[in-house]
Coordinates of C-alpha atoms in Angstrom, one line a residue:
D128 CA 127.1 193.0 245.5
V129 CA 125.8 189.6 246.7
A130 CA 126.3 187.1 243.9
V131 CA 129.8 188.0 243.0
P132 CA 131.3 187.4 246.5
A133 CA 129.3 184.2 246.9
L134 CA 130.1 182.7 243.5
S135 CA 133.7 183.8 243.4
S136 CA 134.3 181.8 246.7
V137 CA 134.2 178.6 244.6
P138 CA 137.9 177.6 244.3
A139 CA 139.6 176.0 241.4
R140 CA 139.4 172.2 241.3
D141 CA 143.0 171.7 242.2
E142 CA 142.8 174.1 245.2
I143 CA 140.9 171.7 247.4
S144 CA 140.9 167.9 248.0
T145 CA 137.8 165.7 247.9
G146 CA 138.8 163.6 250.8
A147 CA 137.4 163.5 254.3
G148 CA 136.5 166.9 255.8
R149 CA 136.3 168.4 252.4
W150 CA 133.6 170.9 253.3
E151 CA 135.6 172.3 256.2
E152 CA 138.6 172.5 253.9
F153 CA 136.4 174.3 251.3
W154 CA 135.1 176.9 253.7
S155 CA 138.5 177.6 255.3
A156 CA 140.3 177.8 252.0
T157 CA 141.3 181.3 250.9
T158 CA 140.9 183.0 247.6
R159 CA 141.9 186.4 246.3
G160 CA 139.5 189.3 246.9
G161 CA 140.2 190.4 250.5
P162 CA 142.0 193.6 251.5
P163 CA 144.2 195.0 248.7
G164 CA 146.6 192.3 247.7
G165 CA 145.2 190.0 250.4
R166 CA 143.1 186.8 250.6
V167 CA 139.9 185.9 252.3
T168 CA 138.3 182.6 253.3
N169 CA 135.3 181.3 251.4
A170 CA 133.4 181.3 254.7
A171 CA 134.1 185.0 255.2
R172 CA 133.0 185.7 251.6
L173 CA 129.7 184.1 252.1
S174 CA 129.3 185.8 255.5
S175 CA 129.9 189.2 253.8
A176 CA 127.4 188.3 251.0
V177 CA 124.7 187.4 253.6
E178 CA 125.4 190.7 255.4
R179 CA 124.8 192.6 252.2
L180 CA 121.4 190.8 251.8
G181 CA 120.2 192.5 255.0
P182 CA 118.8 191.8 258.4
T183 CA 116.2 189.2 257.4
F184 CA 118.7 186.9 255.9
V185 CA 121.3 187.7 258.5
K186 CA 119.0 186.1 261.1
F187 CA 119.3 182.7 259.4
A188 CA 123.1 183.0 259.4
Q189 CA 123.2 184.2 263.1
A190 CA 121.4 181.0 264.1
L191 CA 124.0 178.9 262.2
G192 CA 126.8 180.8 263.8
S193 CA 126.0 179.0 267.1
R194 CA 125.8 175.6 265.4
P195 CA 129.2 174.2 264.4
D196 CA 127.5 170.8 264.8
V197 CA 125.3 171.6 261.8
V198 CA 127.6 173.5 259.5
P199 CA 131.5 173.3 259.2
P200 CA 133.2 175.1 262.1
S201 CA 134.9 177.7 259.8
L202 CA 131.5 178.7 258.3
S203 CA 129.9 178.8 261.8
A204 CA 132.7 181.1 263.0
A205 CA 132.2 183.4 260.0
F206 CA 128.5 183.6 260.6
A207 CA 129.1 184.2 264.4
R208 CA 130.6 187.5 263.4
L209 CA 127.2 188.6 262.3
Q210 CA 125.9 188.4 265.9
D211 CA 127.6 191.6 267.0
D212 CA 130.4 192.6 264.6
M213 CA 128.6 193.7 261.4
E214 CA 129.4 196.8 259.4
P215 CA 128.0 199.7 261.5
F216 CA 126.1 202.6 260.2
D217 CA 127.2 206.2 260.6
S218 CA 127.6 207.3 264.2
D219 CA 126.4 210.8 263.3
A220 CA 123.2 209.3 262.1
A221 CA 122.9 207.4 265.3
R222 CA 123.3 210.6 267.3
D223 CA 120.6 212.3 265.2
I224 CA 118.3 209.4 265.9
V225 CA 118.9 209.5 269.7
L226 CA 118.4 213.3 269.7
E227 CA 115.2 213.1 267.6
E228 CA 113.7 210.3 269.6
L229 CA 114.5 211.6 273.1
M230 CA 114.4 215.4 272.9
G231 CA 111.0 216.4 274.2
Y232 CA 110.0 212.7 274.7
G233 CA 107.4 212.2 277.4
G234 CA 108.9 209.0 278.8
G235 CA 108.4 209.7 282.5
A236 CA 105.8 207.8 284.5
D237 CA 103.7 211.0 284.7
G238 CA 104.2 211.7 281.0
S239 CA 106.7 214.5 281.7
T240 CA 109.4 215.2 279.1
L241 CA 113.0 214.1 279.8
P242 CA 115.3 216.6 281.5
L243 CA 117.2 218.5 278.8
G244 CA 120.5 218.2 280.7
D245 CA 120.1 214.4 280.9
V246 CA 119.6 214.0 277.2
E247 CA 122.5 216.3 276.5
A248 CA 124.7 214.3 278.9
L249 CA 123.7 211.0 277.2
L250 CA 124.7 212.4 273.8
S251 CA 127.9 214.1 274.9
N252 CA 129.1 210.9 276.7
L253 CA 128.3 208.6 273.8
T254 CA 131.3 206.7 272.5
E255 CA 132.6 207.8 269.1
E256 CA 132.1 204.4 267.6
P257 CA 129.7 201.6 268.5
V258 CA 131.0 198.8 270.8
A259 CA 128.8 196.3 268.9
A260 CA 126.8 196.3 265.7
A261 CA 124.3 193.6 264.8
S262 CA 121.5 193.2 262.2
V263 CA 118.8 195.3 263.8
G264 CA 120.9 198.0 265.6
Q265 CA 124.2 198.9 267.2
V266 CA 125.2 199.7 270.8
Y267 CA 127.1 202.6 272.3
R268 CA 128.4 203.2 275.8
S269 CA 127.4 206.4 277.5
S270 CA 126.5 207.6 281.0
L271 CA 123.5 209.4 282.7
P272 CA 123.6 211.7 285.7
G273 CA 122.8 209.6 288.8
R274 CA 122.6 206.4 286.8
G275 CA 126.2 205.7 285.9
D276 CA 127.3 204.0 282.7
V277 CA 124.6 202.9 280.3
A278 CA 124.3 201.0 277.1
V279 CA 122.5 202.9 274.3
K280 CA 121.1 200.7 271.5
V281 CA 120.1 202.5 268.3
Q282 CA 118.1 200.9 265.5
R283 CA 119.4 201.0 262.0
P284 CA 117.6 203.7 260.0
G285 CA 115.2 202.4 257.4
I286 CA 115.4 198.8 258.6
R287 CA 111.6 198.4 258.7
D288 CA 111.2 199.1 255.0
V289 CA 114.0 196.6 254.2
V290 CA 112.5 193.9 256.3
A291 CA 109.0 194.5 254.8
R292 CA 110.5 194.1 251.3
D293 CA 112.3 190.9 252.3
A294 CA 109.2 189.6 253.9
E295 CA 107.2 190.1 250.7
L296 CA 110.0 188.3 248.7
L297 CA 110.2 185.4 251.1
L298 CA 106.5 184.9 251.4
G299 CA 106.3 184.9 247.6
V300 CA 108.9 182.2 247.4
A301 CA 107.2 180.2 250.1
R302 CA 103.8 180.4 248.4
F303 CA 105.5 179.2 245.1
L304 CA 107.2 176.3 246.8
E305 CA 104.2 175.3 248.8
G306 CA 102.1 175.2 245.6
L307 CA 104.4 172.7 243.8
P308 CA 102.6 169.4 243.2
A309 CA 104.0 166.2 244.5
L310 CA 106.2 163.9 242.5
P311 CA 104.7 160.6 241.2
G312 CA 106.4 158.6 244.0
Q313 CA 105.0 161.1 246.6
R314 CA 101.5 160.9 245.2
E315 CA 101.6 157.1 245.6
E316 CA 102.2 157.7 249.3
G317 CA 99.2 160.0 249.5
Q318 CA 101.2 163.3 249.4
T319 CA 99.7 166.1 247.4
R320 CA 102.5 168.6 247.6
L321 CA 106.2 168.5 246.8
I322 CA 107.0 170.0 250.2
S323 CA 104.6 169.0 253.0
T324 CA 105.9 171.7 255.4
E325 CA 103.7 174.7 255.9
L326 CA 106.2 177.1 254.5
V327 CA 104.0 180.2 254.3
S328 CA 102.9 180.1 257.9
T329 CA 106.4 179.2 259.1
T330 CA 107.9 182.1 257.1
G331 CA 105.2 184.5 258.3
E332 CA 106.0 183.5 261.9
F333 CA 109.7 184.1 261.3
V334 CA 109.1 187.5 259.8
S335 CA 106.7 188.5 262.5
R336 CA 109.3 187.8 265.2
I337 CA 111.8 190.1 263.4
F338 CA 109.2 192.9 263.4
E339 CA 108.7 192.2 267.1
E340 CA 112.4 192.5 267.7
M341 CA 112.5 195.9 265.9
D342 CA 110.3 197.5 268.6
Y343 CA 112.6 198.4 271.4
T344 CA 109.8 199.2 273.8
N345 CA 108.9 195.6 273.5
E346 CA 112.5 194.6 274.2
A347 CA 112.4 196.8 277.3
N348 CA 109.3 195.1 278.6
N349 CA 110.8 191.7 277.9
C350 CA 113.9 192.6 279.8
Q351 CA 111.9 193.8 282.8
L352 CA 109.8 190.6 282.8
F353 CA 112.9 188.4 282.6
A354 CA 114.5 190.4 285.4
E355 CA 111.4 190.0 287.6
L356 CA 111.8 186.3 287.3
Y357 CA 115.6 185.7 287.3
S358 CA 117.6 188.9 288.2
E359 CA 119.9 188.5 291.1
H360 CA 118.8 191.9 292.3
A361 CA 115.1 191.5 292.2
G362 CA 114.2 188.2 290.7
N363 CA 111.4 186.0 292.2
S364 CA 113.1 182.7 291.4
T365 CA 114.6 180.8 294.4
D366 CA 116.6 178.4 292.2
V367 CA 118.1 180.7 289.5
S368 CA 120.0 184.0 289.8
V369 CA 121.5 185.7 286.8
V370 CA 122.6 189.2 285.9
V371 CA 120.0 191.1 283.9
P372 CA 120.6 194.8 283.0
R373 CA 118.3 197.4 284.5
I374 CA 116.1 199.1 281.9
Y375 CA 115.5 202.9 282.0
P376 CA 112.1 202.9 280.4
E377 CA 111.7 206.6 280.3
Y378 CA 114.6 206.7 277.8
C379 CA 113.2 203.8 275.6
T380 CA 111.4 204.3 272.4
E381 CA 110.7 202.1 269.3
N382 CA 114.2 203.0 268.0
V383 CA 116.3 203.7 271.1
L384 CA 116.9 201.5 274.1
V385 CA 118.8 202.7 277.2
M386 CA 119.9 200.2 279.9
E387 CA 122.4 199.6 282.6
W388 CA 126.0 198.9 281.3
I389 CA 127.3 195.6 282.4
D390 CA 131.0 194.7 282.3
G391 CA 131.6 191.2 281.3
K392 CA 133.2 188.8 278.8
K393 CA 131.2 187.2 276.0
L394 CA 131.2 183.4 276.3
T395 CA 132.7 183.2 272.9
D396 CA 135.8 185.0 274.3
V397 CA 136.1 183.0 277.5
G398 CA 138.5 180.5 275.9
S399 CA 139.8 177.3 277.3
D400 CA 142.3 178.2 279.9
D401 CA 143.7 175.0 281.6
E402 CA 144.2 176.8 284.9
D403 CA 142.2 175.0 287.6
E404 CA 140.5 178.2 288.7
A405 CA 139.4 179.1 285.2
V406 CA 138.2 175.5 284.6
A407 CA 136.2 175.7 287.8
E408 CA 134.7 179.1 286.8
N409 CA 133.7 177.8 283.4
L410 CA 132.1 174.7 284.9
E411 CA 130.1 177.0 287.3
L412 CA 128.9 179.0 284.2
I413 CA 127.8 175.8 282.6
R414 CA 125.9 174.8 285.7
Q415 CA 124.2 178.2 285.9
S416 CA 123.3 178.1 282.2
I417 CA 121.7 174.6 282.5
D418 CA 119.8 175.6 285.6
S419 CA 118.6 178.8 284.0
T420 CA 117.5 177.1 280.7
L421 CA 115.7 174.3 282.4
S422 CA 113.9 176.8 284.7
Q423 CA 112.8 178.8 281.7
L424 CA 111.7 175.8 279.7
L425 CA 110.0 173.8 282.5
V426 CA 109.1 176.1 285.3
T427 CA 108.2 179.6 284.3
G428 CA 107.7 179.1 280.5
V429 CA 109.3 182.5 279.8
M430 CA 112.3 181.8 277.7
H431 CA 115.1 183.9 276.2
A432 CA 114.7 183.1 272.5
D433 CA 118.1 184.2 271.3
P434 CA 120.7 182.8 273.8
H435 CA 123.7 182.6 271.5
A436 CA 127.1 183.0 273.0
G437 CA 127.2 186.7 272.0
N438 CA 124.2 187.4 274.2
L439 CA 125.7 185.6 277.3
L440 CA 128.3 187.1 279.5
K441 CA 130.8 185.9 282.1
I442 CA 130.6 188.5 284.8
R443 CA 133.0 188.9 287.7
R444 CA 131.2 189.9 290.9
D445 CA 132.8 192.1 293.6
D446 CA 133.5 189.1 295.8
G447 CA 135.4 187.4 292.9
S448 CA 132.8 184.8 292.0
V449 CA 131.4 184.5 288.5
A450 CA 127.8 185.0 287.3
L451 CA 126.0 184.4 284.1
G452 CA 124.6 187.5 282.4
Y453 CA 122.0 187.8 279.7
L454 CA 121.7 190.5 277.0
D455 CA 119.3 191.2 274.1
F456 CA 115.7 190.6 274.9
G457 CA 114.2 191.4 271.6
I458 CA 112.4 188.1 271.6
L459 CA 111.0 186.1 274.5
S460 CA 109.2 182.8 273.8
T461 CA 106.3 181.6 275.9
I462 CA 106.1 177.9 276.6
P463 CA 102.4 176.8 277.4
E464 CA 101.9 175.0 280.6
R465 CA 100.7 171.8 278.9
V466 CA 103.9 171.7 276.9
R467 CA 106.0 172.2 280.0
D468 CA 104.0 169.4 281.7
G469 CA 104.5 167.1 278.7
L470 CA 108.3 167.8 278.7
T471 CA 108.5 167.1 282.4
C472 CA 106.6 163.8 282.0
A473 CA 108.8 162.8 279.0
V474 CA 112.0 163.4 281.1
A475 CA 110.6 161.6 284.1
L476 CA 109.7 158.5 282.0
Q477 CA 113.2 158.1 280.6

Protein backbone atom coordinates (compact mmCIF):
# COMPACT_ATOMS: atom_id res chain seq x y z
CA ASP A 1 0.00 0.00 0.00
CA VAL A 2 2.86 2.39 0.71
CA ALA A 3 5.92 1.20 -1.19
CA VAL A 4 4.26 0.69 -4.55
CA PRO A 5 2.87 4.26 -4.93
CA ALA A 6 6.15 5.73 -3.70
CA LEU A 7 8.48 3.65 -5.85
CA SER A 8 6.30 3.80 -8.93
CA SER A 9 6.52 7.60 -8.85
CA VAL A 10 10.04 7.32 -10.27
CA PRO A 11 9.68 8.19 -13.97
CA ALA A 12 11.56 6.76 -16.87
CA ARG A 13 14.92 8.41 -17.55
CA ASP A 14 13.68 10.09 -20.71
CA GLU A 15 10.61 11.59 -18.99
CA ILE A 16 12.53 14.23 -17.08
CA SER A 17 15.46 16.49 -17.77
CA THR A 18 18.49 16.82 -15.51
CA GLY A 19 18.89 20.55 -15.95
CA ALA A 20 18.10 23.39 -13.58
CA GLY A 21 14.99 22.90 -11.45
CA ARG A 22 15.03 19.15 -12.05
CA TRP A 23 13.54 18.33 -8.63
CA GLU A 24 10.53 20.58 -9.22
CA GLU A 25 10.14 19.03 -12.65
CA PHE A 26 10.41 15.57 -11.12
CA TRP A 27 7.71 16.12 -8.49
CA SER A 28 5.35 17.87 -10.89
CA ALA A 29 5.79 15.19 -13.58
CA THR A 30 2.81 12.87 -14.06
CA THR A 31 2.76 9.10 -14.34
CA ARG A 32 0.03 6.55 -14.88
CA GLY A 33 -1.83 5.36 -11.82
CA GLY A 34 -4.36 8.06 -10.97
CA PRO A 35 -8.11 7.73 -11.60
CA PRO A 36 -9.03 5.06 -14.17
CA GLY A 37 -7.22 5.97 -17.34
CA GLY A 38 -5.76 9.10 -15.71
CA ARG A 39 -2.40 10.30 -14.51
CA VAL A 40 -1.13 11.61 -11.20
CA THR A 41 1.88 13.72 -10.22
CA ASN A 42 4.79 12.16 -8.38
CA ALA A 43 4.20 14.61 -5.54
CA ALA A 44 0.58 13.44 -5.21
CA ARG A 45 1.75 9.80 -5.21
CA LEU A 46 4.16 10.44 -2.36
CA SER A 47 1.53 12.41 -0.45
CA SER A 48 -0.90 9.48 -0.76
CA ALA A 49 1.80 7.08 0.40
CA VAL A 50 2.51 9.19 3.50
CA GLU A 51 -1.23 9.38 4.22
CA ARG A 52 -1.40 5.57 4.20
CA LEU A 53 1.46 5.43 6.70
CA GLY A 54 -0.75 7.13 9.28
CA PRO A 55 -0.90 10.21 11.54
CA THR A 56 2.62 10.05 12.97
CA PHE A 57 4.25 10.27 9.55
CA VAL A 58 1.64 12.70 8.25
CA LYS A 59 2.79 15.20 10.88
CA PHE A 60 6.21 15.40 9.23
CA ALA A 61 4.62 15.98 5.82
CA GLN A 62 2.22 18.61 7.16
CA ALA A 63 5.18 20.65 8.39
CA LEU A 64 6.80 20.48 4.95
CA GLY A 65 3.49 21.49 3.40
CA SER A 66 4.11 25.00 4.72
CA ARG A 67 7.72 25.14 3.57
CA PRO A 68 8.04 25.56 -0.21
CA ASP A 69 11.41 27.13 0.60
CA VAL A 70 12.64 23.75 1.90
CA VAL A 71 11.06 21.31 -0.55
CA PRO A 72 9.99 21.90 -4.20
CA PRO A 73 6.72 23.88 -4.46
CA SER A 74 4.78 21.05 -6.12
CA LEU A 75 5.74 18.64 -3.31
CA SER A 76 4.93 21.24 -0.66
CA ALA A 77 1.50 21.81 -2.25
CA ALA A 78 0.81 18.06 -2.27
CA PHE A 79 1.76 17.77 1.41
CA ALA A 80 -0.39 20.82 2.25
CA ARG A 81 -3.44 18.74 1.30
CA LEU A 82 -2.72 16.59 4.35
CA GLN A 83 -3.41 19.56 6.62
CA ASP A 84 -7.20 19.40 6.18
CA ASP A 85 -8.08 17.35 3.10
CA MET A 86 -7.21 13.78 3.99
CA GLU A 87 -9.39 10.76 3.32
CA PRO A 88 -12.19 10.96 5.94
CA PHE A 89 -13.41 8.04 8.00
CA ASP A 90 -17.02 6.93 7.90
CA SER A 91 -19.50 9.61 9.04
CA ASP A 92 -21.77 7.01 10.65
CA ALA A 93 -18.83 6.00 12.84
CA ALA A 94 -18.30 9.67 13.71
CA ARG A 95 -21.95 10.02 14.75
CA ASP A 96 -21.65 6.91 16.91
CA ILE A 97 -18.59 8.40 18.62
CA VAL A 98 -20.38 11.69 19.34
CA LEU A 99 -23.41 9.84 20.69
CA GLU A 100 -21.33 7.51 22.87
CA GLU A 101 -19.16 10.34 24.21
CA LEU A 102 -21.89 12.87 24.98
CA MET A 103 -24.98 10.84 25.89
CA GLY A 104 -25.11 10.92 29.66
CA TYR A 105 -21.83 12.84 29.83
CA GLY A 106 -21.55 14.96 32.97
CA GLY A 107 -19.83 17.89 31.32
CA GLY A 108 -21.64 20.68 33.14
CA ALA A 109 -19.89 22.82 35.72
CA ASP A 110 -21.91 21.11 38.46
CA GLY A 111 -21.29 17.65 36.98
CA SER A 112 -24.82 17.41 35.60
CA THR A 113 -25.44 15.45 32.42
CA LEU A 114 -26.02 17.23 29.14
CA PRO A 115 -29.65 17.88 28.15
CA LEU A 116 -30.87 15.05 25.93
CA GLY A 117 -32.51 17.51 23.53
CA ASP A 118 -29.24 19.38 23.00
CA VAL A 119 -27.32 16.20 22.19
CA GLU A 120 -30.05 15.09 19.79
CA ALA A 121 -30.03 18.53 18.12
CA LEU A 122 -26.26 18.39 17.75
CA LEU A 123 -26.49 15.01 16.02
CA SER A 124 -29.49 15.81 13.84
CA ASN A 125 -27.90 19.04 12.57
CA LEU A 126 -24.54 17.44 11.84
CA THR A 127 -23.51 17.77 8.19
CA GLU A 128 -23.62 14.57 6.17
CA GLU A 129 -19.93 14.78 5.31
CA PRO A 130 -17.03 16.43 7.16
CA VAL A 131 -16.01 19.91 6.07
CA ALA A 132 -12.35 19.06 6.80
CA ALA A 133 -10.38 15.91 7.59
CA ALA A 134 -6.85 15.85 9.01
CA SER A 135 -4.51 13.30 10.56
CA VAL A 136 -6.02 13.18 14.05
CA GLY A 137 -9.70 13.92 13.40
CA GLN A 138 -12.29 15.49 11.15
CA VAL A 139 -14.66 18.44 11.54
CA TYR A 140 -18.41 18.71 10.96
CA ARG A 141 -20.72 21.68 11.07
CA SER A 142 -23.77 21.55 13.33
CA SER A 143 -25.81 23.78 15.62
CA LEU A 144 -26.86 23.87 19.26
CA PRO A 145 -29.99 25.41 20.76
CA GLY A 146 -29.13 28.87 22.02
CA ARG A 147 -25.53 28.62 20.75
CA GLY A 148 -25.96 28.87 16.99
CA ASP A 149 -23.66 27.11 14.53
CA VAL A 150 -20.85 25.06 15.99
CA ALA A 151 -17.89 23.05 14.73
CA VAL A 152 -17.76 19.45 15.94
CA LYS A 153 -14.34 17.82 15.85
CA VAL A 154 -14.33 14.02 16.08
CA GLN A 155 -11.20 11.97 16.61
CA ARG A 156 -10.37 9.10 14.27
CA PRO A 157 -11.23 5.77 15.92
CA GLY A 158 -8.28 3.65 16.99
CA ILE A 159 -5.76 6.40 16.37
CA ARG A 160 -4.08 6.06 19.76
CA ASP A 161 -3.13 2.44 19.07
CA VAL A 162 -1.75 3.41 15.65
CA VAL A 163 0.38 6.21 17.09
CA ALA A 164 1.62 3.93 19.89
CA ARG A 165 2.83 1.38 17.33
CA ASP A 166 4.41 4.13 15.22
CA ALA A 167 6.13 5.52 18.31
CA GLU A 168 7.63 2.13 19.15
CA LEU A 169 8.90 1.79 15.59
CA LEU A 170 10.37 5.29 15.41
CA LEU A 171 12.03 5.02 18.82
CA GLY A 172 13.58 1.69 17.79
CA VAL A 173 15.01 3.26 14.65
CA ALA A 174 16.24 6.26 16.65
CA ARG A 175 18.00 4.02 19.17
CA PHE A 176 19.65 2.06 16.36
CA LEU A 177 20.89 5.18 14.57
CA GLU A 178 22.03 6.82 17.78
CA GLY A 179 24.07 3.73 18.63
CA LEU A 180 26.07 3.68 15.39
CA PRO A 181 29.77 4.40 16.01
CA ALA A 182 31.51 7.35 14.44
CA LEU A 183 33.45 7.02 11.21
CA PRO A 184 37.25 7.19 11.38
CA GLY A 185 37.29 10.83 10.29
CA GLN A 186 34.70 11.72 12.93
CA ARG A 187 36.64 9.94 15.67
CA GLU A 188 39.69 12.02 14.83
CA GLU A 189 37.58 15.07 15.62
CA GLY A 190 36.54 13.62 18.97
CA GLN A 191 33.10 12.42 17.90
CA THR A 192 32.07 9.02 19.28
CA ARG A 193 28.79 8.54 17.39
CA LEU A 194 27.90 8.65 13.72
CA ILE A 195 24.99 10.99 14.48
CA SER A 196 25.60 13.45 17.29
CA THR A 197 21.96 14.56 17.51
CA GLU A 198 19.99 13.16 20.47
CA LEU A 199 17.58 11.27 18.23
CA VAL A 200 15.86 9.25 20.96
CA SER A 201 14.94 12.25 23.10
CA THR A 202 13.94 14.28 20.03
CA THR A 203 11.73 11.48 18.75
CA GLY A 204 10.24 10.98 22.20
CA GLU A 205 9.36 14.68 22.41
CA PHE A 206 7.79 14.57 18.95
CA VAL A 207 5.63 11.56 19.81
CA SER A 208 4.60 12.99 23.18
CA ARG A 209 3.29 16.11 21.43
CA ILE A 210 1.17 13.95 19.13
CA PHE A 211 -0.36 12.18 22.15
CA GLU A 212 -0.96 15.60 23.70
CA GLU A 213 -2.77 16.69 20.55
CA MET A 214 -5.02 13.63 20.68
CA ASP A 215 -6.60 14.73 23.97
CA TYR A 216 -9.35 17.16 22.95
CA THR A 217 -9.92 18.30 26.52
CA ASN A 218 -6.35 19.56 26.42
CA GLU A 219 -7.08 21.36 23.14
CA ALA A 220 -10.16 22.96 24.69
CA ASN A 221 -8.06 24.27 27.59
CA ASN A 222 -5.40 25.54 25.19
CA CYS A 223 -7.99 27.40 23.14
CA GLN A 224 -9.48 29.04 26.21
CA LEU A 225 -6.02 30.11 27.43
CA PHE A 226 -5.17 31.59 24.03
CA ALA A 227 -8.53 33.38 23.95
CA GLU A 228 -7.92 34.89 27.39
CA LEU A 229 -4.76 36.44 26.00
CA TYR A 230 -5.65 37.41 22.44
CA SER A 231 -9.36 37.06 21.64
CA GLU A 232 -10.98 40.24 20.37
CA HIS A 233 -13.99 39.41 22.57
CA ALA A 234 -12.27 38.81 25.90
CA GLY A 235 -8.50 38.94 25.45
CA ASN A 236 -6.20 40.70 27.92
CA SER A 237 -3.68 41.88 25.33
CA THR A 238 -3.79 45.58 24.51
CA ASP A 239 -1.63 45.18 21.40
CA VAL A 240 -3.07 42.09 19.67
CA SER A 241 -6.68 41.23 18.87
CA VAL A 242 -7.52 38.14 16.83
CA VAL A 243 -10.53 35.89 16.39
CA VAL A 244 -10.52 32.75 18.54
CA PRO A 245 -13.52 30.38 18.58
CA ARG A 246 -15.46 30.06 21.80
CA ILE A 247 -15.20 26.62 23.37
CA TYR A 248 -18.22 24.85 24.85
CA PRO A 249 -16.35 22.79 27.48
CA GLU A 250 -19.42 20.90 28.66
CA TYR A 251 -19.48 19.24 25.22
CA CYS A 252 -15.75 18.44 25.08
CA THR A 253 -14.28 15.02 25.84
CA GLU A 254 -11.02 13.30 24.90
CA ASN A 255 -12.51 12.36 21.52
CA VAL A 256 -15.05 15.12 20.78
CA LEU A 257 -14.56 18.88 20.69
CA VAL A 258 -17.40 21.39 20.19
CA MET A 259 -16.66 25.04 19.53
CA GLU A 260 -18.09 28.13 17.91
CA TRP A 261 -18.32 27.98 14.12
CA ILE A 262 -16.32 30.75 12.46
CA ASP A 263 -16.90 31.75 8.85
CA GLY A 264 -13.70 32.69 7.08
CA LYS A 265 -11.33 31.92 4.26
CA LYS A 266 -8.15 29.91 4.77
CA LEU A 267 -5.05 31.92 4.04
CA THR A 268 -4.10 29.30 1.47
CA ASP A 269 -7.27 30.25 -0.44
CA VAL A 270 -6.92 34.02 -0.21
CA GLY A 271 -5.06 34.24 -3.53
CA SER A 272 -3.23 37.21 -4.96
CA ASP A 273 -5.92 39.58 -6.21
CA ASP A 274 -4.39 42.73 -7.68
CA GLU A 275 -7.33 44.93 -6.64
CA ASP A 276 -6.12 47.73 -4.37
CA GLU A 277 -8.67 46.85 -1.68
CA ALA A 278 -7.67 43.17 -1.63
CA VAL A 279 -3.98 44.07 -1.49
CA ALA A 280 -4.62 46.41 1.43
CA GLU A 281 -6.60 43.71 3.26
CA ASN A 282 -3.88 41.13 2.74
CA LEU A 283 -1.24 43.55 4.00
CA GLU A 284 -3.38 44.15 7.07
CA LEU A 285 -3.52 40.38 7.69
CA ILE A 286 0.26 40.23 7.39
CA ARG A 287 0.59 43.02 9.94
CA GLN A 288 -1.77 41.24 12.34
CA SER A 289 0.10 37.98 11.86
CA ILE A 290 3.46 39.57 12.63
CA ASP A 291 2.12 41.43 15.68
CA SER A 292 0.47 38.28 16.99
CA THR A 293 3.50 36.06 16.47
CA LEU A 294 5.92 38.53 18.07
CA SER A 295 3.60 38.96 21.05
CA GLN A 296 3.39 35.21 21.53
CA LEU A 297 7.14 34.76 21.14
CA LEU A 298 8.40 37.74 23.14
CA VAL A 299 5.64 38.97 25.46
CA THR A 300 3.39 36.20 26.79
CA GLY A 301 5.44 33.11 25.89
CA VAL A 302 2.22 31.26 24.99
CA MET A 303 2.59 30.29 21.36
CA HIS A 304 0.33 28.54 18.88
CA ALA A 305 2.59 25.64 17.82
CA ASP A 306 0.89 24.75 14.52
CA PRO A 307 0.18 28.02 12.68
CA HIS A 308 0.19 26.67 9.13
CA ALA A 309 -2.01 28.46 6.59
CA GLY A 310 -4.81 25.90 7.01
CA ASN A 311 -5.17 26.93 10.66
CA LEU A 312 -5.29 30.67 9.93
CA LEU A 313 -8.38 32.42 8.57
CA LYS A 314 -9.18 35.69 6.87
CA ILE A 315 -12.40 36.78 8.58
CA ARG A 316 -14.73 39.55 7.44
CA ARG A 317 -16.17 41.55 10.34
CA ASP A 318 -19.65 43.08 10.26
CA ASP A 319 -18.14 46.52 9.61
CA GLY A 320 -16.30 45.24 6.53
CA SER A 321 -12.83 45.15 8.07
CA VAL A 322 -10.73 41.97 8.11
CA ALA A 323 -9.40 40.05 11.08
CA LEU A 324 -7.00 37.18 11.57
CA GLY A 325 -8.54 34.00 12.98
CA TYR A 326 -6.80 31.06 14.64
CA LEU A 327 -7.92 27.42 14.63
CA ASP A 328 -6.59 24.10 15.98
CA PHE A 329 -5.08 24.49 19.44
CA GLY A 330 -3.95 20.89 19.89
CA ILE A 331 -0.47 22.08 20.81
CA LEU A 332 0.63 25.28 22.54
CA SER A 333 4.31 25.91 23.19
CA THR A 334 5.56 27.73 26.26
CA ILE A 335 8.55 30.02 25.80
CA PRO A 336 10.45 30.47 29.12
CA GLU A 337 11.00 34.04 30.26
CA ARG A 338 14.79 33.80 30.05
CA VAL A 339 14.50 32.70 26.42
CA ARG A 340 12.14 35.59 25.66
CA ASP A 341 14.56 38.01 27.32
CA GLY A 342 17.44 36.54 25.33
CA LEU A 343 15.56 36.94 22.06
CA THR A 344 14.66 40.52 22.90
CA CYS A 345 18.29 41.35 23.70
CA ALA A 346 19.49 39.66 20.51
CA VAL A 347 17.09 41.74 18.42
CA ALA A 348 17.97 44.95 20.28
CA LEU A 349 21.70 44.42 19.68
CA GLN A 350 21.33 44.00 15.91
